[in-house]
Amino acid sequence: VLPFPSQVFFNRVGKCGSRTVVLLLRILSEKHGFNLVTSDIHNKTRLTKNEQMELIKNISTAEQPYLFTRHVHFLNFSRFGGDQPVYINIIRDPVNRFLSNYFFRRFGDWRGEQNHMIRTPNMRQEERYLDINVCILENYPECSNPRLFYIIPYFCGQHPRCREPGEWALERAKLNVNENFLLVGILEELEDVLLLLERFLPHYFKDVLSIYKNPEHRKLGNLTVTVKKTVPSPEAIQILYQRMRYEYEFYYYVKEQFHLLKRKFGLKSHIRKPSPRPEFFIPSPLETEEPINDEEEDDEKWLEDIYKR
């Protein structure tokens, strides 16, 4: 029997499907009897040292077993003498994430609650209806670095250099993925993410895929889709790719690790054909859709080692 992790931390990245997952977690917490701890703070991902200590203290005293979820950059619990929880997360194609956020801030989603007006009440009309191509091509702050450097800090952490687009933050984020995260999934392959979460954390995610595929739940999930989203011109997208080159290097690294993990557990899935990658990026990651027999390391031993970190 695998050790039961009583502390799980989902430091969810904005606009990467996390609202869909939280909807599932609410059902799962009632079904399996764990404590789902969600935060009402959505716009404070970077914390001072005292704020980090206070948050870690509050999380560590929550009733266990718990799954805590908040939009916040990686926290190193051991630095403050706490027990490091099991980290999980999901990311998506960086340009798609950016576009989803851009239009969500302006026009919300299909829930019909005018949530975009609540989230951005002071946004001027000319800003709300700013053409995405103008924003990108004319270098508006919202469409330029450092605001485009968004995903990596969630894995790099709270160090000031984690906010600066560059190799240092990228490498530190990769290191944390390897050493501190049980699973970082890819939104484009969400069903496979859920399958692996059910395998790794059955006390939390057992039956998650059947709930996700339930027609009633899918109706709820469809309400979180951003409205009025348009696609920028090819020229604008190419500029975004160039500005987000570190984000893409990280995304493809995580995607490759995720595919290797699926392969390790014999998961063969149908993946839709990926969009072409700009030629100035790293070579295409190893596609690992076929199951293999890995005799070098026992699957259960690998999971046990992860839980003990």
PDB file of C-alpha atoms in Angstrom:
ATOM      1  CA  VAL A   1       0.000   0.000   0.000  1.00  0.00           C
ATOM      2  CA  LEU A   2       1.373   3.391  -0.973  1.00  0.00           C
ATOM      3  CA  PRO A   3       1.841   5.993   1.750  1.00  0.00           C
ATOM      4  CA  PHE A   4      -1.171   8.277   1.982  1.00  0.00           C
ATOM      5  CA  PRO A   5      -0.163  11.926   1.391  1.00  0.00           C
ATOM      6  CA  SER A   6      -2.241  13.986   3.817  1.00  0.00           C
ATOM      7  CA  GLN A   7      -1.128  17.368   2.427  1.00  0.00           C
ATOM      8  CA  VAL A   8      -1.596  18.225  -1.260  1.00  0.00           C
ATOM      9  CA  PHE A   9      -0.963  21.688  -2.732  1.00  0.00           C
ATOM     10  CA  PHE A  10      -2.441  22.753  -6.092  1.00  0.00           C
ATOM     11  CA  ASN A  11      -0.811  26.155  -6.739  1.00  0.00           C
ATOM     12  CA  ARG A  12      -2.930  26.596  -9.809  1.00  0.00           C
ATOM     13  CA  VAL A  13      -1.754  28.656 -12.761  1.00  0.00           C
ATOM     14  CA  GLY A  14      -4.312  31.188 -13.983  1.00  0.00           C
ATOM     15  CA  LYS A  15      -6.325  30.290 -17.094  1.00  0.00           C
ATOM     16  CA  CYS A  16      -4.984  26.728 -17.255  1.00  0.00           C
ATOM     17  CA  GLY A  17      -8.212  24.861 -16.586  1.00  0.00           C
ATOM     18  CA  SER A  18      -7.990  25.161 -12.819  1.00  0.00           C
ATOM     19  CA  ARG A  19     -11.621  26.227 -12.386  1.00  0.00           C
ATOM     20  CA  THR A  20     -12.668  23.001 -14.097  1.00  0.00           C
ATOM     21  CA  VAL A  21     -10.458  21.013 -11.722  1.00  0.00           C
ATOM     22  CA  VAL A  22     -11.745  22.883  -8.657  1.00  0.00           C
ATOM     23  CA  LEU A  23     -15.317  22.038  -9.687  1.00  0.00           C
ATOM     24  CA  LEU A  24     -14.251  18.387  -9.715  1.00  0.00           C
ATOM     25  CA  LEU A  25     -12.472  18.721  -6.369  1.00  0.00           C
ATOM     26  CA  ARG A  26     -15.609  20.039  -4.681  1.00  0.00           C
ATOM     27  CA  ILE A  27     -17.455  16.885  -5.702  1.00  0.00           C
ATOM     28  CA  LEU A  28     -14.497  14.646  -4.838  1.00  0.00           C
ATOM     29  CA  SER A  29     -13.976  16.179  -1.384  1.00  0.00           C
ATOM     30  CA  GLU A  30     -17.531  15.274  -0.404  1.00  0.00           C
ATOM     31  CA  LYS A  31     -17.252  11.851  -1.989  1.00  0.00           C
ATOM     32  CA  HIS A  32     -13.920  10.885  -0.393  1.00  0.00           C
ATOM     33  CA  GLY A  33     -13.984  12.930   2.804  1.00  0.00           C
ATOM     34  CA  PHE A  34     -10.888  15.120   2.452  1.00  0.00           C
ATOM     35  CA  ASN A  35     -10.661  18.782   3.385  1.00  0.00           C
ATOM     36  CA  LEU A  36     -10.708  21.042   0.327  1.00  0.00           C
ATOM     37  CA  VAL A  37      -9.162  24.374   1.324  1.00  0.00           C
ATOM     38  CA  THR A  38      -9.610  27.111  -1.278  1.00  0.00           C
ATOM     39  CA  SER A  39      -8.399  30.682  -1.093  1.00  0.00           C
ATOM     40  CA  ASP A  40     -10.421  33.782  -1.899  1.00  0.00           C
ATOM     41  CA  ILE A  41      -7.222  35.610  -2.846  1.00  0.00           C
ATOM     42  CA  HIS A  42      -6.785  35.502  -6.627  1.00  0.00           C
ATOM     43  CA  ASN A  43      -4.448  38.376  -7.437  1.00  0.00           C
ATOM     44  CA  LYS A  44      -1.535  37.956  -5.027  1.00  0.00           C
ATOM     45  CA  THR A  45       0.911  35.349  -6.249  1.00  0.00           C
ATOM     46  CA  ARG A  46       4.093  36.987  -4.964  1.00  0.00           C
ATOM     47  CA  LEU A  47       4.507  37.132  -1.195  1.00  0.00           C
ATOM     48  CA  THR A  48       6.850  38.816   1.246  1.00  0.00           C
ATOM     49  CA  LYS A  49       8.812  36.604   3.606  1.00  0.00           C
ATOM     50  CA  ASN A  50       6.347  37.285   6.434  1.00  0.00           C
ATOM     51  CA  GLU A  51       3.402  36.540   4.142  1.00  0.00           C
ATOM     52  CA  GLN A  52       5.023  33.264   3.111  1.00  0.00           C
ATOM     53  CA  MET A  53       5.523  32.276   6.761  1.00  0.00           C
ATOM     54  CA  GLU A  54       1.948  33.193   7.642  1.00  0.00           C
ATOM     55  CA  LEU A  55       0.456  31.274   4.709  1.00  0.00           C
ATOM     56  CA  ILE A  56       2.565  28.181   5.388  1.00  0.00           C
ATOM     57  CA  LYS A  57       1.564  28.320   9.058  1.00  0.00           C
ATOM     58  CA  ASN A  58      -2.125  28.562   8.176  1.00  0.00           C
ATOM     59  CA  ILE A  59      -1.934  25.753   5.634  1.00  0.00           C
ATOM     60  CA  SER A  60       0.021  23.469   7.944  1.00  0.00           C
ATOM     61  CA  THR A  61      -2.625  23.781  10.671  1.00  0.00           C
ATOM     62  CA  ALA A  62      -5.527  22.869   8.356  1.00  0.00           C
ATOM     63  CA  GLU A  63      -7.455  19.716   9.125  1.00  0.00           C
ATOM     64  CA  GLN A  64      -5.825  16.768   7.367  1.00  0.00           C
ATOM     65  CA  PRO A  65      -6.081  15.212   4.909  1.00  0.00           C
ATOM     66  CA  TYR A  66      -6.371  18.415   2.928  1.00  0.00           C
ATOM     67  CA  LEU A  67      -5.948  19.660  -0.601  1.00  0.00           C
ATOM     68  CA  PHE A  68      -5.116  23.363  -0.677  1.00  0.00           C
ATOM     69  CA  THR A  69      -5.571  25.392  -3.838  1.00  0.00           C
ATOM     70  CA  ARG A  70      -4.607  28.971  -4.623  1.00  0.00           C
ATOM     71  CA  HIS A  71      -3.081  31.063  -7.406  1.00  0.00           C
ATOM     72  CA  VAL A  72       0.363  31.486  -5.831  1.00  0.00           C
ATOM     73  CA  HIS A  73       3.965  31.009  -6.880  1.00  0.00           C
ATOM     74  CA  PHE A  74       5.769  27.965  -5.502  1.00  0.00           C
ATOM     75  CA  LEU A  75       6.364  28.034  -1.739  1.00  0.00           C
ATOM     76  CA  ASN A  76       9.242  26.162  -0.141  1.00  0.00           C
ATOM     77  CA  PHE A  77       7.745  24.880   3.124  1.00  0.00           C
ATOM     78  CA  SER A  78      11.000  23.285   4.277  1.00  0.00           C
ATOM     79  CA  ARG A  79      12.704  26.696   4.194  1.00  0.00           C
ATOM     80  CA  PHE A  80      10.452  27.743   7.079  1.00  0.00           C
ATOM     81  CA  GLY A  81      10.618  24.436   8.949  1.00  0.00           C
ATOM     82  CA  GLY A  82       7.357  23.035   7.593  1.00  0.00           C
ATOM     83  CA  ASP A  83       6.589  19.691   5.990  1.00  0.00           C
ATOM     84  CA  GLN A  84       6.690  19.968   2.214  1.00  0.00           C
ATOM     85  CA  PRO A  85       3.279  19.025   0.754  1.00  0.00           C
ATOM     86  CA  VAL A  86       2.733  17.035  -2.429  1.00  0.00           C
ATOM     87  CA  TYR A  87       2.571  19.602  -5.240  1.00  0.00           C
ATOM     88  CA  ILE A  88       0.451  19.193  -8.383  1.00  0.00           C
ATOM     89  CA  ASN A  89      -0.281  21.609 -11.239  1.00  0.00           C
ATOM     90  CA  ILE A  90      -1.466  21.990 -14.828  1.00  0.00           C
ATOM     91  CA  ILE A  91      -0.148  24.298 -17.556  1.00  0.00           C
ATOM     92  CA  ARG A  92      -1.110  24.959 -21.171  1.00  0.00           C
ATOM     93  CA  ASP A  93       0.257  26.405 -24.396  1.00  0.00           C
ATOM     94  CA  PRO A  94       1.526  29.871 -23.310  1.00  0.00           C
ATOM     95  CA  VAL A  95      -0.015  31.872 -26.155  1.00  0.00           C
ATOM     96  CA  ASN A  96      -3.388  30.182 -25.662  1.00  0.00           C
ATOM     97  CA  ARG A  97      -3.179  30.892 -21.933  1.00  0.00           C
ATOM     98  CA  PHE A  98      -2.373  34.536 -22.587  1.00  0.00           C
ATOM     99  CA  LEU A  99      -5.251  34.950 -25.058  1.00  0.00           C
ATOM    100  CA  SER A 100      -7.703  33.278 -22.681  1.00  0.00           C
ATOM    101  CA  ASN A 101      -6.696  35.660 -19.901  1.00  0.00           C
ATOM    102  CA  TYR A 102      -6.737  38.717 -22.191  1.00  0.00           C
ATOM    103  CA  PHE A 103     -10.344  38.192 -23.255  1.00  0.00           C
ATOM    104  CA  PHE A 104     -11.566  36.825 -19.915  1.00  0.00           C
ATOM    105  CA  ARG A 105     -10.491  40.027 -18.163  1.00  0.00           C
ATOM    106  CA  ARG A 106     -12.543  41.985 -20.683  1.00  0.00           C
ATOM    107  CA  PHE A 107     -15.598  39.849 -21.373  1.00  0.00           C
ATOM    108  CA  GLY A 108     -15.774  37.032 -18.791  1.00  0.00           C
ATOM    109  CA  ASP A 109     -17.239  33.615 -19.574  1.00  0.00           C
ATOM    110  CA  TRP A 110     -20.582  31.923 -20.152  1.00  0.00           C
ATOM    111  CA  ARG A 111     -21.657  31.910 -16.513  1.00  0.00           C
ATOM    112  CA  GLY A 112     -23.551  35.122 -17.161  1.00  0.00           C
ATOM    113  CA  GLU A 113     -22.637  36.735 -13.861  1.00  0.00           C
ATOM    114  CA  GLN A 114     -20.802  39.716 -15.363  1.00  0.00           C
ATOM    115  CA  ASN A 115     -17.709  38.456 -13.545  1.00  0.00           C
ATOM    116  CA  HIS A 116     -15.411  40.403 -15.849  1.00  0.00           C
ATOM    117  CA  MET A 117     -17.023  43.640 -14.643  1.00  0.00           C
ATOM    118  CA  ILE A 118     -16.473  42.533 -11.069  1.00  0.00           C
ATOM    119  CA  ARG A 119     -12.850  41.603 -11.704  1.00  0.00           C
ATOM    120  CA  THR A 120     -11.986  44.690 -13.769  1.00  0.00           C
ATOM    121  CA  PRO A 121     -14.454  47.402 -12.688  1.00  0.00           C
ATOM    122  CA  ASN A 122     -12.010  50.234 -13.358  1.00  0.00           C
ATOM    123  CA  MET A 123     -11.027  49.160 -16.858  1.00  0.00           C
ATOM    124  CA  ARG A 124     -11.691  51.985 -19.299  1.00  0.00           C
ATOM    125  CA  GLN A 125     -13.863  51.220 -22.319  1.00  0.00           C
ATOM    126  CA  GLU A 126     -11.059  51.930 -24.776  1.00  0.00           C
ATOM    127  CA  GLU A 127      -8.902  49.431 -22.907  1.00  0.00           C
ATOM    128  CA  ARG A 128     -11.678  46.830 -22.677  1.00  0.00           C
ATOM    129  CA  TYR A 129     -12.205  46.909 -26.430  1.00  0.00           C
ATOM    130  CA  LEU A 130      -8.535  47.249 -27.340  1.00  0.00           C
ATOM    131  CA  ASP A 131      -7.819  45.139 -30.434  1.00  0.00           C
ATOM    132  CA  ILE A 132      -5.487  42.286 -29.557  1.00  0.00           C
ATOM    133  CA  ASN A 133      -3.301  42.947 -32.600  1.00  0.00           C
ATOM    134  CA  VAL A 134      -2.841  46.585 -31.641  1.00  0.00           C
ATOM    135  CA  CYS A 135      -1.904  45.534 -28.119  1.00  0.00           C
ATOM    136  CA  ILE A 136       0.781  43.158 -29.399  1.00  0.00           C
ATOM    137  CA  LEU A 137       2.151  45.055 -32.380  1.00  0.00           C
ATOM    138  CA  GLU A 138       2.292  48.418 -30.608  1.00  0.00           C
ATOM    139  CA  ASN A 139       3.912  46.974 -27.475  1.00  0.00           C
ATOM    140  CA  TYR A 140       1.243  47.773 -24.912  1.00  0.00           C
ATOM    141  CA  PRO A 141       2.441  46.708 -21.417  1.00  0.00           C
ATOM    142  CA  GLU A 142      -0.225  43.994 -21.160  1.00  0.00           C
ATOM    143  CA  CYS A 143       1.145  42.321 -24.285  1.00  0.00           C
ATOM    144  CA  SER A 144       4.852  42.705 -23.531  1.00  0.00           C
ATOM    145  CA  ASN A 145       7.373  41.358 -21.058  1.00  0.00           C
ATOM    146  CA  PRO A 146       7.495  41.050 -18.113  1.00  0.00           C
ATOM    147  CA  ARG A 147       3.734  40.440 -18.059  1.00  0.00           C
ATOM    148  CA  LEU A 148       4.072  37.668 -20.636  1.00  0.00           C
ATOM    149  CA  PHE A 149       6.481  35.884 -18.294  1.00  0.00           C
ATOM    150  CA  TYR A 150       3.684  34.262 -16.335  1.00  0.00           C
ATOM    151  CA  ILE A 151       3.867  30.456 -16.056  1.00  0.00           C
ATOM    152  CA  ILE A 152       7.487  29.978 -15.010  1.00  0.00           C
ATOM    153  CA  PRO A 153       7.248  31.941 -11.719  1.00  0.00           C
ATOM    154  CA  TYR A 154       4.568  29.492 -10.475  1.00  0.00           C
ATOM    155  CA  PHE A 155       7.305  26.850 -10.480  1.00  0.00           C
ATOM    156  CA  CYS A 156      10.407  28.954  -9.913  1.00  0.00           C
ATOM    157  CA  GLY A 157       9.159  30.344  -6.616  1.00  0.00           C
ATOM    158  CA  GLN A 158       9.174  33.530  -4.564  1.00  0.00           C
ATOM    159  CA  HIS A 159      12.754  34.671  -5.242  1.00  0.00           C
ATOM    160  CA  PRO A 160      12.803  38.122  -6.947  1.00  0.00           C
ATOM    161  CA  ARG A 161      14.766  36.676  -9.882  1.00  0.00           C
ATOM    162  CA  CYS A 162      11.870  34.305 -10.571  1.00  0.00           C
ATOM    163  CA  ARG A 163       9.998  37.277 -12.012  1.00  0.00           C
ATOM    164  CA  GLU A 164      12.730  38.163 -14.506  1.00  0.00           C
ATOM    165  CA  PRO A 165      12.491  36.460 -17.930  1.00  0.00           C
ATOM    166  CA  GLY A 166      15.713  34.501 -18.324  1.00  0.00           C
ATOM    167  CA  GLU A 167      17.661  31.280 -17.981  1.00  0.00           C
ATOM    168  CA  TRP A 168      18.001  31.496 -14.185  1.00  0.00           C
ATOM    169  CA  ALA A 169      14.249  31.418 -13.555  1.00  0.00           C
ATOM    170  CA  LEU A 170      13.720  28.804 -16.278  1.00  0.00           C
ATOM    171  CA  GLU A 171      16.296  26.379 -14.847  1.00  0.00           C
ATOM    172  CA  ARG A 172      15.077  26.841 -11.297  1.00  0.00           C
ATOM    173  CA  ALA A 173      11.508  26.151 -12.432  1.00  0.00           C
ATOM    174  CA  LYS A 174      12.619  22.943 -14.150  1.00  0.00           C
ATOM    175  CA  LEU A 175      14.490  21.879 -11.011  1.00  0.00           C
ATOM    176  CA  ASN A 176      11.428  22.416  -8.841  1.00  0.00           C
ATOM    177  CA  VAL A 177       9.248  20.446 -11.254  1.00  0.00           C
ATOM    178  CA  ASN A 178      11.650  17.521 -10.919  1.00  0.00           C
ATOM    179  CA  GLU A 179      12.168  17.722  -7.166  1.00  0.00           C
ATOM    180  CA  ASN A 180       8.936  19.069  -5.680  1.00  0.00           C
ATOM    181  CA  PHE A 181       6.006  18.255  -7.980  1.00  0.00           C
ATOM    182  CA  LEU A 182       4.328  14.885  -8.102  1.00  0.00           C
ATOM    183  CA  LEU A 183       2.698  15.796 -11.400  1.00  0.00           C
ATOM    184  CA  VAL A 184       2.581  18.767 -13.762  1.00  0.00           C
ATOM    185  CA  GLY A 185       0.034  18.033 -16.446  1.00  0.00           C
ATOM    186  CA  ILE A 186      -0.856  19.570 -19.791  1.00  0.00           C
ATOM    187  CA  LEU A 187      -4.327  21.045 -20.209  1.00  0.00           C
ATOM    188  CA  GLU A 188      -4.465  19.923 -23.842  1.00  0.00           C
ATOM    189  CA  GLU A 189      -4.414  16.345 -22.501  1.00  0.00           C
ATOM    190  CA  LEU A 190      -6.629  16.885 -19.440  1.00  0.00           C
ATOM    191  CA  GLU A 191      -8.212  13.423 -19.434  1.00  0.00           C
ATOM    192  CA  ASP A 192      -4.754  11.864 -19.212  1.00  0.00           C
ATOM    193  CA  VAL A 193      -3.876  14.267 -16.394  1.00  0.00           C
ATOM    194  CA  LEU A 194      -6.948  13.113 -14.482  1.00  0.00           C
ATOM    195  CA  LEU A 195      -6.099   9.456 -15.131  1.00  0.00           C
ATOM    196  CA  LEU A 196      -2.637   9.913 -13.653  1.00  0.00           C
ATOM    197  CA  LEU A 197      -3.943  11.906 -10.676  1.00  0.00           C
ATOM    198  CA  GLU A 198      -6.353   9.060  -9.959  1.00  0.00           C
ATOM    199  CA  ARG A 199      -3.449   6.618 -10.125  1.00  0.00           C
ATOM    200  CA  PHE A 200      -1.076   8.686  -7.967  1.00  0.00           C
ATOM    201  CA  LEU A 201      -3.560  10.165  -5.474  1.00  0.00           C
ATOM    202  CA  PRO A 202      -6.514   7.757  -5.314  1.00  0.00           C
ATOM    203  CA  HIS A 203      -7.629   9.015  -1.899  1.00  0.00           C
ATOM    204  CA  TYR A 204      -8.359  12.359  -3.555  1.00  0.00           C
ATOM    205  CA  PHE A 205      -9.057  11.596  -7.223  1.00  0.00           C
ATOM    206  CA  LYS A 206     -10.692   8.153  -7.367  1.00  0.00           C
ATOM    207  CA  ASP A 207     -13.490   8.173  -9.992  1.00  0.00           C
ATOM    208  CA  VAL A 208     -12.505  11.667 -11.184  1.00  0.00           C
ATOM    209  CA  LEU A 209     -12.676  10.760 -14.864  1.00  0.00           C
ATOM    210  CA  SER A 210     -16.195   9.334 -14.640  1.00  0.00           C
ATOM    211  CA  ILE A 211     -17.325  12.532 -12.888  1.00  0.00           C
ATOM    212  CA  TYR A 212     -15.568  14.678 -15.492  1.00  0.00           C
ATOM    213  CA  LYS A 213     -17.274  12.802 -18.340  1.00  0.00           C
ATOM    214  CA  ASN A 214     -20.715  13.033 -16.746  1.00  0.00           C
ATOM    215  CA  PRO A 215     -22.940  15.140 -19.042  1.00  0.00           C
ATOM    216  CA  GLU A 216     -24.204  17.283 -16.160  1.00  0.00           C
ATOM    217  CA  HIS A 217     -20.690  18.142 -15.090  1.00  0.00           C
ATOM    218  CA  ARG A 218     -19.655  18.900 -18.664  1.00  0.00           C
ATOM    219  CA  LYS A 219     -22.454  21.476 -18.815  1.00  0.00           C
ATOM    220  CA  LEU A 220     -20.987  23.209 -15.764  1.00  0.00           C
ATOM    221  CA  GLY A 221     -17.501  23.037 -17.264  1.00  0.00           C
ATOM    222  CA  ASN A 222     -18.665  24.643 -20.493  1.00  0.00           C
ATOM    223  CA  LEU A 223     -19.802  27.700 -18.539  1.00  0.00           C
ATOM    224  CA  THR A 224     -16.183  28.540 -17.717  1.00  0.00           C
ATOM    225  CA  VAL A 225     -15.218  28.982 -21.379  1.00  0.00           C
ATOM    226  CA  THR A 226     -14.058  32.517 -22.171  1.00  0.00           C
ATOM    227  CA  VAL A 227     -16.310  34.467 -24.533  1.00  0.00           C
ATOM    228  CA  LYS A 228     -15.482  36.807 -27.443  1.00  0.00           C
ATOM    229  CA  LYS A 229     -12.015  35.297 -27.842  1.00  0.00           C
ATOM    230  CA  THR A 230     -10.456  36.048 -31.237  1.00  0.00           C
ATOM    231  CA  VAL A 231      -7.243  34.858 -32.847  1.00  0.00           C
ATOM    232  CA  PRO A 232      -4.499  37.440 -33.496  1.00  0.00           C
ATOM    233  CA  SER A 233      -2.880  37.787 -36.902  1.00  0.00           C
ATOM    234  CA  PRO A 234       0.003  35.413 -37.787  1.00  0.00           C
ATOM    235  CA  GLU A 235       2.422  38.319 -37.455  1.00  0.00           C
ATOM    236  CA  ALA A 236       1.176  39.131 -33.950  1.00  0.00           C
ATOM    237  CA  ILE A 237       1.313  35.474 -32.885  1.00  0.00           C
ATOM    238  CA  GLN A 238       4.894  35.183 -34.135  1.00  0.00           C
ATOM    239  CA  ILE A 239       5.849  38.208 -32.031  1.00  0.00           C
ATOM    240  CA  LEU A 240       4.190  36.630 -28.993  1.00  0.00           C
ATOM    241  CA  TYR A 241       6.163  33.428 -29.578  1.00  0.00           C
ATOM    242  CA  GLN A 242       9.389  35.390 -29.653  1.00  0.00           C
ATOM    243  CA  ARG A 243       8.551  37.299 -26.486  1.00  0.00           C
ATOM    244  CA  MET A 244       7.553  34.089 -24.710  1.00  0.00           C
ATOM    245  CA  ARG A 245      10.496  31.934 -25.743  1.00  0.00           C
ATOM    246  CA  TYR A 246      11.374  31.009 -22.133  1.00  0.00           C
ATOM    247  CA  GLU A 247       7.744  30.162 -21.421  1.00  0.00           C
ATOM    248  CA  TYR A 248       7.741  27.874 -24.452  1.00  0.00           C
ATOM    249  CA  GLU A 249      10.983  26.175 -23.517  1.00  0.00           C
ATOM    250  CA  PHE A 250       9.469  25.428 -20.112  1.00  0.00           C
ATOM    251  CA  TYR A 251       6.149  24.317 -21.603  1.00  0.00           C
ATOM    252  CA  TYR A 252       7.789  21.848 -23.982  1.00  0.00           C
ATOM    253  CA  TYR A 253      10.047  20.564 -21.216  1.00  0.00           C
ATOM    254  CA  VAL A 254       7.016  19.869 -18.987  1.00  0.00           C
ATOM    255  CA  LYS A 255       5.141  18.338 -21.915  1.00  0.00           C
ATOM    256  CA  GLU A 256       8.002  15.964 -22.629  1.00  0.00           C
ATOM    257  CA  GLN A 257       8.217  14.945 -18.968  1.00  0.00           C
ATOM    258  CA  PHE A 258       4.471  14.397 -18.921  1.00  0.00           C
ATOM    259  CA  HIS A 259       4.631  12.166 -21.993  1.00  0.00           C
ATOM    260  CA  LEU A 260       7.476  10.175 -20.463  1.00  0.00           C
ATOM    261  CA  LEU A 261       5.375   9.711 -17.333  1.00  0.00           C
ATOM    262  CA  LYS A 262       2.397   8.500 -19.368  1.00  0.00           C
ATOM    263  CA  ARG A 263       4.675   6.098 -21.169  1.00  0.00           C
ATOM    264  CA  LYS A 264       6.104   4.833 -17.889  1.00  0.00           C
ATOM    265  CA  PHE A 265       2.641   3.852 -16.695  1.00  0.00           C
ATOM    266  CA  GLY A 266       1.596   2.328 -19.995  1.00  0.00           C
ATOM    267  CA  LEU A 267      -0.921   5.013 -20.820  1.00  0.00           C
ATOM    268  CA  LYS A 268      -1.754   5.110 -24.500  1.00  0.00           C
ATOM    269  CA  SER A 269      -4.074   7.941 -25.416  1.00  0.00           C
ATOM    270  CA  HIS A 270      -5.344   9.663 -28.493  1.00  0.00           C
ATOM    271  CA  ILE A 271      -3.707  13.066 -28.712  1.00  0.00           C
ATOM    272  CA  ARG A 272      -4.942  15.517 -31.282  1.00  0.00           C
ATOM    273  CA  LYS A 273      -2.320  16.712 -33.717  1.00  0.00           C
ATOM    274  CA  PRO A 274      -0.336  19.541 -32.139  1.00  0.00           C
ATOM    275  CA  SER A 275      -0.102  22.942 -33.758  1.00  0.00           C
ATOM    276  CA  PRO A 276       3.173  23.571 -35.600  1.00  0.00           C
ATOM    277  CA  ARG A 277       5.952  24.998 -33.482  1.00  0.00           C
ATOM    278  CA  PRO A 278       8.012  27.980 -34.654  1.00  0.00           C
ATOM    279  CA  GLU A 279      11.287  26.728 -36.046  1.00  0.00           C
ATOM    280  CA  PHE A 280      13.412  28.884 -33.735  1.00  0.00           C
ATOM    281  CA  PHE A 281      12.392  26.814 -30.718  1.00  0.00           C
ATOM    282  CA  ILE A 282      13.982  23.659 -29.359  1.00  0.00           C
ATOM    283  CA  PRO A 283      13.434  20.459 -31.383  1.00  0.00           C
ATOM    284  CA  SER A 284      10.088  18.724 -31.054  1.00  0.00           C
ATOM    285  CA  PRO A 285       9.821  16.757 -27.813  1.00  0.00           C
ATOM    286  CA  LEU A 286       9.867  12.990 -27.853  1.00  0.00           C
ATOM    287  CA  GLU A 287       6.378  11.718 -28.550  1.00  0.00           C
ATOM    288  CA  THR A 288       5.706   8.815 -26.199  1.00  0.00           C
ATOM    289  CA  GLU A 289       2.188   7.631 -26.839  1.00  0.00           C
ATOM    290  CA  GLU A 290       3.053   3.928 -27.065  1.00  0.00           C
ATOM    291  CA  PRO A 291       3.215   1.957 -23.791  1.00  0.00           C
ATOM    292  CA  ILE A 292       6.525   0.367 -22.878  1.00  0.00           C
ATOM    293  CA  ASN A 293       7.809  -2.062 -20.301  1.00  0.00           C
ATOM    294  CA  ASP A 294      10.152  -0.293 -17.913  1.00  0.00           C
ATOM    295  CA  GLU A 295      12.007  -2.923 -15.900  1.00  0.00           C
ATOM    296  CA  GLU A 296      14.553  -0.595 -14.373  1.00  0.00           C
ATOM    297  CA  GLU A 297      12.286   0.870 -11.714  1.00  0.00           C
ATOM    298  CA  ASP A 298       9.148  -0.456 -10.093  1.00  0.00           C
ATOM    299  CA  ASP A 299       6.180   1.917 -10.510  1.00  0.00           C
ATOM    300  CA  GLU A 300       5.029   1.618  -6.908  1.00  0.00           C
ATOM    301  CA  LYS A 301       8.563   2.239  -5.579  1.00  0.00           C
ATOM    302  CA  TRP A 302       8.795   5.360  -7.738  1.00  0.00           C
ATOM    303  CA  LEU A 303       5.562   6.728  -6.287  1.00  0.00           C
ATOM    304  CA  GLU A 304       6.657   5.911  -2.751  1.00  0.00           C
ATOM    305  CA  ASP A 305       9.871   7.869  -3.248  1.00  0.00           C
ATOM    306  CA  ILE A 306       7.871  10.856  -4.527  1.00  0.00           C
ATOM    307  CA  TYR A 307       5.599  10.823  -1.476  1.00  0.00           C
ATOM    308  CA  LYS A 308       8.587  10.729   0.893  1.00  0.00           C
ATOM    309  CA  ARG A 309      10.101  13.953  -0.492  1.00  0.00           C
TER     310      ARG A 309
END
